[in-house]
Amino acid sequence: MIKTNDLSKSFHDLEVLKQIDFQVNAGEVVAILGPSGSGKSTLLRCLNGLEELTGGSIEVSGIVADAQQNKKERSKRIRDIRLHTGMVFQQFNLYPHKTALQNVIEALLVVKKWNKEKAIEKGESLLARVGMLEKRNEYPSRLSGGQQQRVAIARALAMEPDIMLFDEPTSALDPELVDEVLMVIKELAKEGMTMVIVTHEMQFAREVADRIIFMADGVIVEQGTPEKFFSSPETERARKFLKMV
């Protein structure tokens, strides 16, 4: 479902990603762990075209975007990739002037050109799926952080993506609100959704992920099953990280 080849990303003189090669199979849940500044979020943003590639290529759902393509062609490929991916951010990024339901159905109305009745029916079913149907007419300012994040997940699911990307989806939440968001993600995992999750929640990664990718200094240092990574990491860098967290 996802494959990168020599993926590189620099911001001016700062090389954030250094020739990253990895892949994610259909139905697989991959958790990306690592210290701050290791390139985890940048990798996720490259997969969704939110950051321009400096070098290499990404392939998502069979669509290839390559740093060598001309800008017009690469932009078209990125647009196509976005139709197959849903992304959930640290900050919820909901439209403050729209209700929970309006936030969820916006893309259905604007991008998919659905009629309003059909979009509302779909939106309400998605809000029910994340336990937020009773809040469908509330504005984001009247929702807790956990509730806003669940609405954001419903919004990402509205486009029926093949892949869900989560960029530290609980890091902006108060500790008591974390579990309600993680439960939604766990349900998606049970349903077989392909997911890549950047997270600092070690126990969650251990329970949900099929594979752990550990990054540091812009490279993949090691990867393996949660059991192997958490019980007997291969590298000193990973052992140091786990000891700290």
PDB file of C-alpha atoms in Angstrom:
ATOM      1  CA  MET A   1       0.000   0.000   0.000  1.00  0.00           C
ATOM      2  CA  ILE A   2       2.923   2.326   0.728  1.00  0.00           C
ATOM      3  CA  LYS A   3       6.481   2.165  -0.528  1.00  0.00           C
ATOM      4  CA  THR A   4       9.280   4.703  -0.409  1.00  0.00           C
ATOM      5  CA  ASN A   5      12.527   4.554  -2.321  1.00  0.00           C
ATOM      6  CA  ASP A   6      15.522   6.699  -1.312  1.00  0.00           C
ATOM      7  CA  LEU A   7      13.103   9.261   0.138  1.00  0.00           C
ATOM      8  CA  SER A   8      14.972  12.394   1.179  1.00  0.00           C
ATOM      9  CA  LYS A   9      13.799  15.712   2.565  1.00  0.00           C
ATOM     10  CA  SER A  10      15.827  18.793   3.402  1.00  0.00           C
ATOM     11  CA  PHE A  11      14.865  22.196   4.708  1.00  0.00           C
ATOM     12  CA  HIS A  12      17.598  24.441   3.296  1.00  0.00           C
ATOM     13  CA  ASP A  13      20.826  22.944   4.726  1.00  0.00           C
ATOM     14  CA  LEU A  14      19.065  20.716   7.258  1.00  0.00           C
ATOM     15  CA  GLU A  15      18.684  17.134   6.025  1.00  0.00           C
ATOM     16  CA  VAL A  16      15.640  15.780   7.883  1.00  0.00           C
ATOM     17  CA  LEU A  17      15.098  12.496   5.995  1.00  0.00           C
ATOM     18  CA  LYS A  18      18.055  10.564   4.588  1.00  0.00           C
ATOM     19  CA  GLN A  19      17.234   8.058   1.835  1.00  0.00           C
ATOM     20  CA  ILE A  20      14.366   6.328   3.598  1.00  0.00           C
ATOM     21  CA  ASP A  21      13.273   2.930   2.230  1.00  0.00           C
ATOM     22  CA  PHE A  22      10.235   1.303   3.786  1.00  0.00           C
ATOM     23  CA  GLN A  23       6.924  -0.244   2.908  1.00  0.00           C
ATOM     24  CA  VAL A  24       3.542  -0.893   4.462  1.00  0.00           C
ATOM     25  CA  ASN A  25       1.353  -3.800   3.406  1.00  0.00           C
ATOM     26  CA  ALA A  26      -2.418  -3.802   3.071  1.00  0.00           C
ATOM     27  CA  GLY A  27      -4.121  -4.124   6.457  1.00  0.00           C
ATOM     28  CA  GLU A  28      -0.892  -3.540   8.361  1.00  0.00           C
ATOM     29  CA  VAL A  29      -0.624  -1.141  11.303  1.00  0.00           C
ATOM     30  CA  VAL A  30       2.821   0.428  11.545  1.00  0.00           C
ATOM     31  CA  ALA A  31       3.835   2.598  14.487  1.00  0.00           C
ATOM     32  CA  ILE A  32       6.722   5.019  13.988  1.00  0.00           C
ATOM     33  CA  LEU A  33       8.617   5.786  17.177  1.00  0.00           C
ATOM     34  CA  GLY A  34      11.653   7.893  17.938  1.00  0.00           C
ATOM     35  CA  PRO A  35      12.926  10.991  19.718  1.00  0.00           C
ATOM     36  CA  SER A  36      11.753  14.472  18.792  1.00  0.00           C
ATOM     37  CA  GLY A  37      13.468  15.743  15.665  1.00  0.00           C
ATOM     38  CA  SER A  38      14.053  12.286  14.227  1.00  0.00           C
ATOM     39  CA  GLY A  39      11.963  12.943  11.091  1.00  0.00           C
ATOM     40  CA  LYS A  40       8.837  10.967  12.000  1.00  0.00           C
ATOM     41  CA  SER A  41       6.253  13.655  11.264  1.00  0.00           C
ATOM     42  CA  THR A  42       8.130  14.834   8.178  1.00  0.00           C
ATOM     43  CA  LEU A  43       8.019  11.295   6.797  1.00  0.00           C
ATOM     44  CA  LEU A  44       4.260  11.172   7.318  1.00  0.00           C
ATOM     45  CA  ARG A  45       3.796  14.589   5.692  1.00  0.00           C
ATOM     46  CA  CYS A  46       5.831  13.476   2.671  1.00  0.00           C
ATOM     47  CA  LEU A  47       3.561  10.452   2.238  1.00  0.00           C
ATOM     48  CA  ASN A  48       0.563  12.772   1.922  1.00  0.00           C
ATOM     49  CA  GLY A  49       2.301  15.386  -0.206  1.00  0.00           C
ATOM     50  CA  LEU A  50       2.263  18.043   2.510  1.00  0.00           C
ATOM     51  CA  GLU A  51       6.023  18.325   2.116  1.00  0.00           C
ATOM     52  CA  GLU A  52       7.794  18.414  -1.238  1.00  0.00           C
ATOM     53  CA  LEU A  53      10.232  15.564  -1.815  1.00  0.00           C
ATOM     54  CA  THR A  54      13.868  16.594  -2.054  1.00  0.00           C
ATOM     55  CA  GLY A  55      14.843  13.229  -3.499  1.00  0.00           C
ATOM     56  CA  GLY A  56      13.532   9.716  -4.128  1.00  0.00           C
ATOM     57  CA  SER A  57       9.938   8.626  -4.527  1.00  0.00           C
ATOM     58  CA  ILE A  58       6.794   7.553  -2.733  1.00  0.00           C
ATOM     59  CA  GLU A  59       4.228   5.044  -3.940  1.00  0.00           C
ATOM     60  CA  VAL A  60       0.782   4.994  -2.334  1.00  0.00           C
ATOM     61  CA  SER A  61      -2.007   2.703  -3.552  1.00  0.00           C
ATOM     62  CA  GLY A  62      -0.070   2.155  -6.769  1.00  0.00           C
ATOM     63  CA  ILE A  63       0.401   5.884  -7.492  1.00  0.00           C
ATOM     64  CA  VAL A  64       4.029   7.024  -7.745  1.00  0.00           C
ATOM     65  CA  ALA A  65       5.224  10.543  -6.991  1.00  0.00           C
ATOM     66  CA  ASP A  66       8.909  11.103  -7.740  1.00  0.00           C
ATOM     67  CA  ALA A  67      11.168  14.055  -7.026  1.00  0.00           C
ATOM     68  CA  GLN A  68      12.386  13.771 -10.646  1.00  0.00           C
ATOM     69  CA  GLN A  69       8.918  14.326 -12.139  1.00  0.00           C
ATOM     70  CA  ASN A  70       8.077  17.781 -13.401  1.00  0.00           C
ATOM     71  CA  LYS A  71       6.095  19.857 -10.928  1.00  0.00           C
ATOM     72  CA  LYS A  72       2.790  19.638 -12.816  1.00  0.00           C
ATOM     73  CA  GLU A  73       2.924  15.843 -13.080  1.00  0.00           C
ATOM     74  CA  ARG A  74       4.048  15.406  -9.475  1.00  0.00           C
ATOM     75  CA  SER A  75       1.244  17.688  -8.239  1.00  0.00           C
ATOM     76  CA  LYS A  76      -1.307  15.598 -10.128  1.00  0.00           C
ATOM     77  CA  ARG A  77       0.076  12.400  -8.599  1.00  0.00           C
ATOM     78  CA  ILE A  78      -0.040  13.938  -5.104  1.00  0.00           C
ATOM     79  CA  ARG A  79      -3.680  14.943  -5.596  1.00  0.00           C
ATOM     80  CA  ASP A  80      -4.475  11.363  -6.600  1.00  0.00           C
ATOM     81  CA  ILE A  81      -2.580  10.011  -3.571  1.00  0.00           C
ATOM     82  CA  ARG A  82      -4.613  12.252  -1.266  1.00  0.00           C
ATOM     83  CA  LEU A  83      -7.826  10.691  -2.552  1.00  0.00           C
ATOM     84  CA  HIS A  84      -6.587   7.381  -1.127  1.00  0.00           C
ATOM     85  CA  THR A  85      -5.283   8.647   2.219  1.00  0.00           C
ATOM     86  CA  GLY A  86      -6.832  10.203   5.300  1.00  0.00           C
ATOM     87  CA  MET A  87      -4.690  12.182   7.710  1.00  0.00           C
ATOM     88  CA  VAL A  88      -5.235  13.094  11.348  1.00  0.00           C
ATOM     89  CA  PHE A  89      -2.986  15.757  12.880  1.00  0.00           C
ATOM     90  CA  GLN A  90      -1.749  16.647  16.378  1.00  0.00           C
ATOM     91  CA  GLN A  91      -3.925  19.750  16.301  1.00  0.00           C
ATOM     92  CA  PHE A  92      -7.445  18.919  15.242  1.00  0.00           C
ATOM     93  CA  ASN A  93      -7.726  21.547  12.470  1.00  0.00           C
ATOM     94  CA  LEU A  94     -11.524  21.589  12.525  1.00  0.00           C
ATOM     95  CA  TYR A  95     -13.336  24.522  10.946  1.00  0.00           C
ATOM     96  CA  PRO A  96     -14.339  26.598  14.000  1.00  0.00           C
ATOM     97  CA  HIS A  97     -17.397  28.088  12.269  1.00  0.00           C
ATOM     98  CA  LYS A  98     -18.838  24.687  11.292  1.00  0.00           C
ATOM     99  CA  THR A  99     -20.547  22.098  13.480  1.00  0.00           C
ATOM    100  CA  ALA A 100     -19.109  18.615  13.984  1.00  0.00           C
ATOM    101  CA  LEU A 101     -21.383  17.258  11.256  1.00  0.00           C
ATOM    102  CA  GLN A 102     -20.577  20.096   8.866  1.00  0.00           C
ATOM    103  CA  ASN A 103     -16.863  19.466   9.370  1.00  0.00           C
ATOM    104  CA  VAL A 104     -17.307  15.792   8.481  1.00  0.00           C
ATOM    105  CA  ILE A 105     -19.433  16.312   5.370  1.00  0.00           C
ATOM    106  CA  GLU A 106     -17.518  19.274   3.890  1.00  0.00           C
ATOM    107  CA  ALA A 107     -15.317  17.126   1.647  1.00  0.00           C
ATOM    108  CA  LEU A 108     -18.278  15.000   0.554  1.00  0.00           C
ATOM    109  CA  LEU A 109     -20.096  18.124  -0.637  1.00  0.00           C
ATOM    110  CA  VAL A 110     -17.125  19.983  -2.135  1.00  0.00           C
ATOM    111  CA  VAL A 111     -14.854  17.204  -3.445  1.00  0.00           C
ATOM    112  CA  LYS A 112     -17.227  14.321  -4.108  1.00  0.00           C
ATOM    113  CA  LYS A 113     -20.174  16.583  -5.040  1.00  0.00           C
ATOM    114  CA  TRP A 114     -22.653  14.516  -3.059  1.00  0.00           C
ATOM    115  CA  ASN A 115     -26.106  15.929  -2.445  1.00  0.00           C
ATOM    116  CA  LYS A 116     -26.627  17.213   1.085  1.00  0.00           C
ATOM    117  CA  GLU A 117     -29.058  14.513   2.183  1.00  0.00           C
ATOM    118  CA  LYS A 118     -26.689  11.699   1.191  1.00  0.00           C
ATOM    119  CA  ALA A 119     -23.726  13.496   2.775  1.00  0.00           C
ATOM    120  CA  ILE A 120     -25.591  14.020   6.072  1.00  0.00           C
ATOM    121  CA  GLU A 121     -26.551  10.346   6.214  1.00  0.00           C
ATOM    122  CA  LYS A 122     -22.896   9.346   5.682  1.00  0.00           C
ATOM    123  CA  GLY A 123     -21.634  11.978   8.134  1.00  0.00           C
ATOM    124  CA  GLU A 124     -23.982  10.870  10.883  1.00  0.00           C
ATOM    125  CA  SER A 125     -22.974   7.236  10.423  1.00  0.00           C
ATOM    126  CA  LEU A 126     -19.299   8.212  10.762  1.00  0.00           C
ATOM    127  CA  LEU A 127     -19.939  10.309  13.868  1.00  0.00           C
ATOM    128  CA  ALA A 128     -21.798   7.344  15.356  1.00  0.00           C
ATOM    129  CA  ARG A 129     -18.808   5.158  14.524  1.00  0.00           C
ATOM    130  CA  VAL A 130     -16.521   7.370  16.645  1.00  0.00           C
ATOM    131  CA  GLY A 131     -19.088   7.869  19.416  1.00  0.00           C
ATOM    132  CA  MET A 132     -19.882  11.485  18.542  1.00  0.00           C
ATOM    133  CA  LEU A 133     -23.359  11.373  16.981  1.00  0.00           C
ATOM    134  CA  GLU A 134     -24.988  13.138  19.923  1.00  0.00           C
ATOM    135  CA  LYS A 135     -22.568  16.064  19.411  1.00  0.00           C
ATOM    136  CA  ARG A 136     -23.237  16.465  15.680  1.00  0.00           C
ATOM    137  CA  ASN A 137     -24.645  19.998  16.020  1.00  0.00           C
ATOM    138  CA  GLU A 138     -21.981  21.292  18.415  1.00  0.00           C
ATOM    139  CA  TYR A 139     -19.210  23.661  17.313  1.00  0.00           C
ATOM    140  CA  PRO A 140     -15.569  22.739  18.025  1.00  0.00           C
ATOM    141  CA  SER A 141     -15.292  25.348  20.786  1.00  0.00           C
ATOM    142  CA  ARG A 142     -17.899  23.413  22.765  1.00  0.00           C
ATOM    143  CA  LEU A 143     -16.086  20.077  22.415  1.00  0.00           C
ATOM    144  CA  SER A 144     -13.232  18.671  24.491  1.00  0.00           C
ATOM    145  CA  GLY A 145      -9.913  17.935  22.813  1.00  0.00           C
ATOM    146  CA  GLY A 146     -10.691  14.207  22.685  1.00  0.00           C
ATOM    147  CA  GLN A 147     -14.091  14.898  21.121  1.00  0.00           C
ATOM    148  CA  GLN A 148     -12.565  17.214  18.540  1.00  0.00           C
ATOM    149  CA  GLN A 149      -9.994  14.578  17.618  1.00  0.00           C
ATOM    150  CA  ARG A 150     -12.717  11.960  17.185  1.00  0.00           C
ATOM    151  CA  VAL A 151     -14.558  14.335  14.847  1.00  0.00           C
ATOM    152  CA  ALA A 152     -11.280  14.811  12.948  1.00  0.00           C
ATOM    153  CA  ILE A 153     -10.981  11.031  12.563  1.00  0.00           C
ATOM    154  CA  ALA A 154     -14.564  10.838  11.269  1.00  0.00           C
ATOM    155  CA  ARG A 155     -13.765  13.626   8.807  1.00  0.00           C
ATOM    156  CA  ALA A 156     -10.709  11.742   7.518  1.00  0.00           C
ATOM    157  CA  LEU A 157     -12.793   8.562   7.124  1.00  0.00           C
ATOM    158  CA  ALA A 158     -15.461  10.395   5.102  1.00  0.00           C
ATOM    159  CA  MET A 159     -13.455  10.082   1.891  1.00  0.00           C
ATOM    160  CA  GLU A 160     -13.241   6.288   2.400  1.00  0.00           C
ATOM    161  CA  PRO A 161      -9.434   6.211   2.307  1.00  0.00           C
ATOM    162  CA  ASP A 162      -7.374   3.081   1.738  1.00  0.00           C
ATOM    163  CA  ILE A 163      -4.820   4.310   4.280  1.00  0.00           C
ATOM    164  CA  MET A 164      -5.010   6.366   7.470  1.00  0.00           C
ATOM    165  CA  LEU A 165      -2.038   8.453   8.613  1.00  0.00           C
ATOM    166  CA  PHE A 166      -1.945   9.627  12.240  1.00  0.00           C
ATOM    167  CA  ASP A 167       0.584  12.249  13.316  1.00  0.00           C
ATOM    168  CA  GLU A 168       0.806  11.998  17.124  1.00  0.00           C
ATOM    169  CA  PRO A 169      -2.997  12.054  17.415  1.00  0.00           C
ATOM    170  CA  THR A 170      -2.995  12.229  21.229  1.00  0.00           C
ATOM    171  CA  SER A 171      -0.081  14.574  21.948  1.00  0.00           C
ATOM    172  CA  ALA A 172      -2.284  17.684  22.253  1.00  0.00           C
ATOM    173  CA  LEU A 173      -4.752  15.986  24.614  1.00  0.00           C
ATOM    174  CA  ASP A 174      -5.001  16.045  28.376  1.00  0.00           C
ATOM    175  CA  PRO A 175      -4.012  12.609  29.754  1.00  0.00           C
ATOM    176  CA  GLU A 176      -7.578  11.672  30.739  1.00  0.00           C
ATOM    177  CA  LEU A 177      -8.767  12.213  27.146  1.00  0.00           C
ATOM    178  CA  VAL A 178      -6.142  10.051  25.451  1.00  0.00           C
ATOM    179  CA  ASP A 179      -7.917   6.711  25.842  1.00  0.00           C
ATOM    180  CA  GLU A 180     -11.101   7.772  24.067  1.00  0.00           C
ATOM    181  CA  VAL A 181      -9.112   8.576  20.911  1.00  0.00           C
ATOM    182  CA  LEU A 182      -6.921   5.479  21.131  1.00  0.00           C
ATOM    183  CA  MET A 183     -10.036   3.288  21.411  1.00  0.00           C
ATOM    184  CA  VAL A 184     -11.276   4.618  18.065  1.00  0.00           C
ATOM    185  CA  ILE A 185      -7.922   3.867  16.432  1.00  0.00           C
ATOM    186  CA  LYS A 186      -7.909   0.378  17.949  1.00  0.00           C
ATOM    187  CA  GLU A 187     -11.334  -0.279  16.411  1.00  0.00           C
ATOM    188  CA  LEU A 188     -10.036   0.791  12.998  1.00  0.00           C
ATOM    189  CA  ALA A 189      -7.134  -1.633  13.428  1.00  0.00           C
ATOM    190  CA  LYS A 190      -9.572  -4.472  14.210  1.00  0.00           C
ATOM    191  CA  GLU A 191     -11.472  -3.613  11.034  1.00  0.00           C
ATOM    192  CA  GLY A 192      -8.312  -4.074   8.955  1.00  0.00           C
ATOM    193  CA  MET A 193      -7.575  -0.446   8.075  1.00  0.00           C
ATOM    194  CA  THR A 194      -4.029   0.127   6.822  1.00  0.00           C
ATOM    195  CA  MET A 195      -2.498   2.678   9.185  1.00  0.00           C
ATOM    196  CA  VAL A 196       0.769   4.481   9.849  1.00  0.00           C
ATOM    197  CA  ILE A 197       0.859   6.061  13.296  1.00  0.00           C
ATOM    198  CA  VAL A 198       3.501   8.413  14.653  1.00  0.00           C
ATOM    199  CA  THR A 199       3.081   8.189  18.412  1.00  0.00           C
ATOM    200  CA  HIS A 200       4.727   8.622  21.797  1.00  0.00           C
ATOM    201  CA  GLU A 201       2.231   6.234  23.401  1.00  0.00           C
ATOM    202  CA  MET A 202       4.436   3.187  23.918  1.00  0.00           C
ATOM    203  CA  GLN A 203       1.798   0.897  25.412  1.00  0.00           C
ATOM    204  CA  PHE A 204      -0.614   1.751  22.612  1.00  0.00           C
ATOM    205  CA  ALA A 205       2.047   1.021  19.965  1.00  0.00           C
ATOM    206  CA  ARG A 206       2.786  -2.282  21.666  1.00  0.00           C
ATOM    207  CA  GLU A 207      -0.879  -3.320  21.675  1.00  0.00           C
ATOM    208  CA  VAL A 208      -1.996  -2.134  18.242  1.00  0.00           C
ATOM    209  CA  ALA A 209       0.958  -2.171  15.845  1.00  0.00           C
ATOM    210  CA  ASP A 210       1.931  -5.116  13.685  1.00  0.00           C
ATOM    211  CA  ARG A 211       5.353  -3.555  13.212  1.00  0.00           C
ATOM    212  CA  ILE A 212       7.438  -0.887  14.927  1.00  0.00           C
ATOM    213  CA  ILE A 213       9.709   1.440  12.981  1.00  0.00           C
ATOM    214  CA  PHE A 214      12.239   3.271  15.134  1.00  0.00           C
ATOM    215  CA  MET A 215      13.717   6.452  13.667  1.00  0.00           C
ATOM    216  CA  ALA A 216      16.551   8.702  14.832  1.00  0.00           C
ATOM    217  CA  ASP A 217      18.476  11.462  13.065  1.00  0.00           C
ATOM    218  CA  GLY A 218      16.498  11.116   9.833  1.00  0.00           C
ATOM    219  CA  VAL A 219      17.029   7.392   9.263  1.00  0.00           C
ATOM    220  CA  ILE A 220      15.285   4.144  10.158  1.00  0.00           C
ATOM    221  CA  VAL A 221      17.505   2.678  12.845  1.00  0.00           C
ATOM    222  CA  GLU A 222      15.617  -0.583  13.265  1.00  0.00           C
ATOM    223  CA  GLN A 223      12.231  -2.193  12.798  1.00  0.00           C
ATOM    224  CA  GLY A 224      10.482  -5.319  13.929  1.00  0.00           C
ATOM    225  CA  THR A 225       7.517  -6.716  15.788  1.00  0.00           C
ATOM    226  CA  PRO A 226       6.418  -4.890  18.945  1.00  0.00           C
ATOM    227  CA  GLU A 227       7.349  -7.916  21.036  1.00  0.00           C
ATOM    228  CA  LYS A 228      10.882  -7.992  19.693  1.00  0.00           C
ATOM    229  CA  PHE A 229      11.422  -4.230  19.701  1.00  0.00           C
ATOM    230  CA  PHE A 230      10.226  -3.647  23.256  1.00  0.00           C
ATOM    231  CA  SER A 231      11.770  -6.758  24.794  1.00  0.00           C
ATOM    232  CA  SER A 232      15.107  -6.960  22.967  1.00  0.00           C
ATOM    233  CA  PRO A 233      15.933  -3.993  20.721  1.00  0.00           C
ATOM    234  CA  GLU A 234      18.895  -4.620  18.450  1.00  0.00           C
ATOM    235  CA  THR A 235      20.601  -1.225  18.591  1.00  0.00           C
ATOM    236  CA  GLU A 236      22.070   0.823  21.403  1.00  0.00           C
ATOM    237  CA  ARG A 237      20.170   3.863  20.102  1.00  0.00           C
ATOM    238  CA  ALA A 238      16.833   2.062  20.533  1.00  0.00           C
ATOM    239  CA  ARG A 239      17.794   0.740  23.960  1.00  0.00           C
ATOM    240  CA  LYS A 240      18.687   4.254  25.100  1.00  0.00           C
ATOM    241  CA  PHE A 241      15.377   5.617  23.787  1.00  0.00           C
ATOM    242  CA  LEU A 242      13.305   2.945  25.525  1.00  0.00           C
ATOM    243  CA  LYS A 243      15.156   3.480  28.769  1.00  0.00           C
ATOM    244  CA  MET A 244      14.333   7.196  28.630  1.00  0.00           C
ATOM    245  CA  VAL A 245      10.634   6.712  27.888  1.00  0.00           C
TER     246      VAL A 245
END
